[in-house]
Short mmCIF file of C-alpha atoms in Angstrom, two decimals:
data_model
loop_
_atom_site.label_atom_id
_atom_site.label_comp_id
_atom_site.label_asym_id
_atom_site.label_seq_id
_atom_site.Cartn_x
_atom_site.Cartn_y
_atom_site.Cartn_z
CA MET A 1 30.34 -12.46 -22.13
CA VAL A 2 26.50 -13.28 -22.40
CA ALA A 3 24.25 -11.03 -24.28
CA LEU A 4 20.92 -10.29 -22.19
CA VAL A 5 18.06 -8.10 -23.38
CA PHE A 6 15.87 -7.16 -20.20
CA LEU A 7 12.41 -6.33 -21.32
CA ASP A 8 10.21 -3.82 -19.84
CA GLY A 9 12.68 -2.84 -17.59
CA SER A 10 14.36 0.73 -16.58
CA GLU A 11 17.51 1.78 -16.56
CA LEU A 12 18.01 2.05 -12.47
CA ARG A 13 16.76 -1.30 -12.27
CA ALA A 14 19.09 -2.54 -15.21
CA ALA A 15 22.00 -0.80 -13.46
CA GLU A 16 20.80 -2.90 -10.20
CA LEU A 17 20.85 -5.93 -12.66
CA ARG A 18 24.49 -4.95 -14.05
CA ARG A 19 25.98 -5.59 -10.60
CA LEU A 20 24.07 -8.73 -9.98
CA LEU A 21 24.62 -10.34 -13.08
CA PRO A 22 28.65 -9.65 -13.82
CA GLY A 23 30.00 -10.84 -17.06
CA VAL A 24 26.77 -10.26 -18.68
CA ALA A 25 25.97 -7.56 -21.35
CA LEU A 26 22.70 -6.27 -20.62
CA THR A 27 20.38 -4.34 -22.39
CA VAL A 28 16.89 -2.75 -21.90
CA GLU A 29 14.16 -2.96 -24.36
CA ALA A 30 10.61 -1.85 -24.51
CA LEU A 31 7.80 -4.38 -25.09
CA PRO A 32 5.88 -4.41 -28.43
CA THR A 33 3.56 -1.13 -28.74
CA GLY A 34 0.16 -2.48 -27.40
CA PHE A 35 1.15 -5.01 -25.24
CA SER A 36 -0.45 -5.72 -22.12
CA THR A 37 -1.42 -8.77 -19.82
CA SER A 38 -4.12 -8.73 -17.28
CA ALA A 39 -2.76 -11.90 -15.87
CA PRO A 40 -2.97 -11.99 -12.29
CA ALA A 41 -0.34 -13.81 -11.14
CA PRO A 42 3.31 -12.45 -11.27
CA ASP A 43 4.54 -16.24 -13.22
CA GLN A 44 2.19 -15.34 -15.97
CA ARG A 45 3.15 -11.80 -16.47
CA ALA A 46 6.69 -12.46 -16.61
CA ARG A 47 6.18 -15.20 -18.92
CA ASP A 48 3.75 -13.26 -21.48
CA LYS A 49 6.44 -10.58 -21.38
CA VAL A 50 9.18 -12.75 -22.66
CA LEU A 51 6.57 -14.55 -25.24
CA ALA A 52 5.48 -11.09 -26.77
CA HIS A 53 8.97 -10.03 -27.40
CA PRO A 54 10.77 -11.04 -30.73
CA LEU A 55 13.83 -13.13 -29.89
CA ARG A 56 17.09 -11.79 -31.19
CA ALA A 57 19.07 -12.51 -27.77
CA VAL A 58 18.30 -14.41 -24.72
CA CYS A 59 15.76 -12.50 -22.93
CA VAL A 60 14.72 -12.14 -19.28
CA ALA A 61 11.51 -10.15 -17.70
CA GLU A 62 10.51 -9.61 -14.31
CA ALA A 63 7.12 -9.28 -12.42
CA VAL A 64 6.14 -8.59 -9.18
CA ASP A 65 3.30 -9.10 -6.64
CA LEU A 66 2.56 -7.80 -3.26
CA THR A 67 0.56 -9.96 -0.97
CA THR A 68 -0.48 -10.35 2.65
CA VAL A 69 1.46 -12.90 4.50
CA ASP A 70 -1.33 -15.16 4.26
CA GLY A 71 -1.14 -14.85 0.30
CA LYS A 72 -3.96 -12.58 -0.47
CA SER A 73 -2.84 -10.64 -3.59
CA LEU A 74 -2.95 -6.85 -3.02
CA ARG A 75 -2.78 -6.00 -6.80
CA LEU A 76 -6.15 -5.30 -7.33
CA GLU A 77 -6.28 -2.91 -4.35
CA LEU A 78 -3.82 -0.60 -6.36
CA ASP A 79 -3.94 1.59 -9.60
CA SER A 80 -1.72 4.17 -10.78
CA GLU A 81 -3.88 6.92 -9.10
CA ASN A 82 -3.99 6.03 -5.45
CA GLU A 83 -0.54 4.84 -4.08
CA ASN A 84 -1.19 7.41 -1.61
CA ARG A 85 -4.44 5.99 -0.36
CA PHE A 86 -2.96 2.48 -0.96
CA CYS A 87 -0.14 3.33 1.47
CA LYS A 88 -2.56 5.04 4.01
CA TRP A 89 -5.24 2.08 4.25
CA TRP A 90 -2.75 -0.53 4.17
CA ARG A 91 0.34 1.06 5.94
CA GLU A 92 2.22 -1.04 8.77
CA THR A 93 0.48 -4.40 7.00
CA PRO A 94 2.89 -6.93 7.17
CA ALA A 95 3.25 -8.17 3.32
CA ARG A 96 5.40 -10.26 1.22
CA MET A 97 6.67 -9.23 -2.02
CA VAL A 98 6.86 -11.87 -4.60
CA LEU A 99 9.26 -11.57 -7.47
CA VAL A 100 9.00 -14.16 -10.71
CA VAL A 101 11.96 -13.49 -13.34
CA ALA A 102 10.92 -15.22 -16.55
CA LEU A 103 14.36 -16.27 -18.89
CA ARG A 104 14.15 -17.52 -22.51
CA ARG A 105 17.74 -18.72 -23.81
CA ALA A 106 16.71 -19.63 -27.42
CA ASP A 107 14.13 -18.67 -30.19
CA GLY A 108 11.36 -20.96 -29.38
CA GLY A 109 13.15 -22.44 -26.46
CA GLU A 110 11.76 -23.51 -23.06
CA LEU A 111 10.96 -20.36 -20.61
CA ALA A 112 12.72 -21.08 -16.91
CA LEU A 113 10.91 -19.41 -14.19
CA PHE A 114 12.67 -18.24 -10.94
CA THR A 115 10.81 -16.70 -7.95
CA GLY A 116 12.11 -15.29 -4.66
CA HIS A 117 9.83 -13.33 -1.84
CA CYS A 118 10.59 -11.09 0.64
CA ASP A 119 8.77 -10.46 4.01
CA GLY A 120 8.05 -6.83 5.26
CA ARG A 121 5.20 -4.31 5.42
CA ILE A 122 3.67 -1.96 3.36
CA ALA A 123 5.35 1.73 3.76
CA ASP A 124 3.64 4.35 5.63
CA ARG A 125 3.89 6.12 2.11
CA PRO A 126 5.20 5.80 -1.52
CA ALA A 127 8.73 6.62 -1.61
CA GLY A 128 11.76 6.02 -3.99
CA PRO A 129 11.96 6.47 -8.12
CA HIS A 130 8.64 6.25 -9.47
CA VAL A 131 10.15 3.78 -12.13
CA LEU A 132 10.43 1.01 -9.37
CA GLY A 133 6.57 0.72 -9.32
CA TRP A 134 5.70 -1.60 -6.11
CA ASP A 135 9.35 -1.19 -4.77
CA ARG A 136 8.06 2.41 -3.76
CA LEU A 137 5.28 0.73 -1.48
CA PHE A 138 7.22 -2.13 0.40
CA VAL A 139 9.41 -1.97 3.47
CA PRO A 140 11.77 -5.16 3.62
CA ALA A 141 11.84 -6.47 6.96
CA GLY A 142 14.69 -4.90 9.13
CA ALA A 143 14.90 -1.89 7.02
CA ALA A 144 13.65 1.64 7.70
CA HIS A 145 13.27 2.66 3.86
CA THR A 146 11.12 1.07 0.57
CA LEU A 147 12.94 -1.07 -0.95
CA ALA A 148 13.04 1.80 -4.13
CA GLU A 149 14.78 3.94 -1.75
CA LEU A 150 17.18 1.27 -1.12
CA THR A 151 17.87 0.16 -4.61
CA ASP A 152 18.16 4.24 -5.58
CA ALA A 153 20.62 4.51 -2.62
CA GLY A 154 22.69 1.71 -4.58
CA GLU A 155 22.16 -1.14 -2.05
CA LEU A 156 21.35 -4.61 -3.68
CA SER A 157 17.94 -6.33 -2.36
CA ALA A 158 18.50 -9.49 -0.95
CA LEU A 159 15.41 -10.84 -3.04
CA ARG A 160 16.75 -9.64 -6.30
CA ARG A 161 20.44 -10.84 -5.41
CA ALA A 162 18.83 -14.23 -4.67
CA VAL A 163 16.69 -14.92 -7.79
CA TYR A 164 19.58 -13.57 -10.36
CA ALA A 165 21.88 -15.79 -8.63
CA GLU A 166 19.64 -18.51 -10.12
CA VAL A 167 19.41 -16.86 -13.54
CA ALA A 168 23.41 -16.31 -13.65
CA ALA A 169 23.49 -19.95 -12.82
CA ALA A 170 21.18 -20.90 -15.66
CA LEU A 171 22.81 -18.57 -18.27
CA ALA A 172 26.09 -20.09 -17.08
CA GLY A 173 24.63 -23.76 -17.52
CA ALA A 174 23.96 -22.64 -21.08
CA ALA A 175 27.02 -21.22 -22.08
#
């Protein structure tokens, strides 16, 4: 069984990942005290998280971004104090959630990045567990609830299912 450290994640997200990565012993660890990244791109944020962690095992980290369908990041439009205003201003706006997962398989080893996206819209209001961040503000195409609400109800998102299938294949290839 492969041991995998999930960096900077919540137990709710970890429960989802355990279902997506059967045969992997997943533990959640915080990043070092004082860690922060101002990298605007999710690939750099995910990479920075993995590089900041003292490696004792194989590790993985996620970063997400919400963009307009033409690629404009909405990251700077949101801070922790204005989720309701964000949804009021941007609600019903067609949007895309971008997920990047960084994987490091060995100490000093190269990082692999896995990227996926999901189209949908900005929610009318934030909904779902707060620990799921941007997922509270995004309704996937064809859904009536936010990605956070769907995750909280035990549904596996197609976005994470696709990206973590690639991670699983990379882990299997390294074993």
